[in-house]
Amino acid sequence: MKTQSFIRKGFFILTALCLSMGGQSCLDDDDNNLSLSHYYANALVTVKQSADNTPYLQLDDSTTLRPVNMASSPFGEKEVRALANIELADEAPQEYDKAVFINWIDSILTKPMAPNLGEEENNRTYGNDPVEILNDWVTIAEDGYLTLRFATRWGNGQPHFVNLISTKNPDNSYEVEFRHNAFGDTEGKMGDALVAFKLDELTDTQGETVKLKLKWNSFSGEKSAEFDYCTRKATNPQAQEVTAIRCTKKVK
């Protein structure tokens, strides 16, 4: 997959959209069993396929979920990170850890890491415009991905470009940098978005949990944060990342 894939800027206001589409039925009468809690994401998962192309969900580094109402993946054969609203199901989990019913599932942009081109070319290609990495439950390193919720300024509708590169730090092979190119669109209101980066280009941790250091250029200067990270066990090596547009504002 090309690294120059796009997502729309701004974090998708899922609640507002769902309420606009289905809120009326919730208020009509007691025959409708929908709960307001169904409108909110309660799980961040990786949508995968088993060897026989049966879809399943990876909830974290070790928990697998059998989606009882999903016979085929809505994302085809491709692996993707997604937000979902799920609830435990009474059916047998079979070879998985738990059986779940999916109320809804919505993919987020899933990308490979980009190559480090050297500082000058990195600035030219990937940019170094400021962002804020939000301390949120979806900002996490798990299942071989670094998923980030970030915020920046959006103004003229110009798509923004986001990437993750290795810093090539000789003293820390688990140091990465978030890069953001706003292409001059640096004015306007703050808004946020989600992106997930596959970390399979990093050195294998050999089953150990290490500290993954993330660096980024914030509105107040360079910042960093650490995540617990362990190389994920192989599942379906043929699966590919998928770019999914799920936001209401443009980013790339």
Short mmCIF file of C-alpha atoms in Angstrom, two decimals, residues 45 56 78 86 136 148 172 200:
data_model
loop_
_atom_site.label_atom_id
_atom_site.label_comp_id
_atom_site.label_asym_id
_atom_site.label_seq_id
_atom_site.Cartn_x
_atom_site.Cartn_y
_atom_site.Cartn_z
CA VAL A 45 -10.04 -3.84 17.62
CA TYR A 56 -12.57 -12.37 13.92
CA LYS A 78 -7.70 -6.74 4.34
CA ILE A 86 -19.84 -4.77 20.97
CA ASP A 136 -7.07 8.96 25.18
CA LEU A 148 -3.07 7.59 17.82
CA ASN A 172 17.02 2.94 20.73
CA ASP A 200 6.17 -4.66 11.83
#
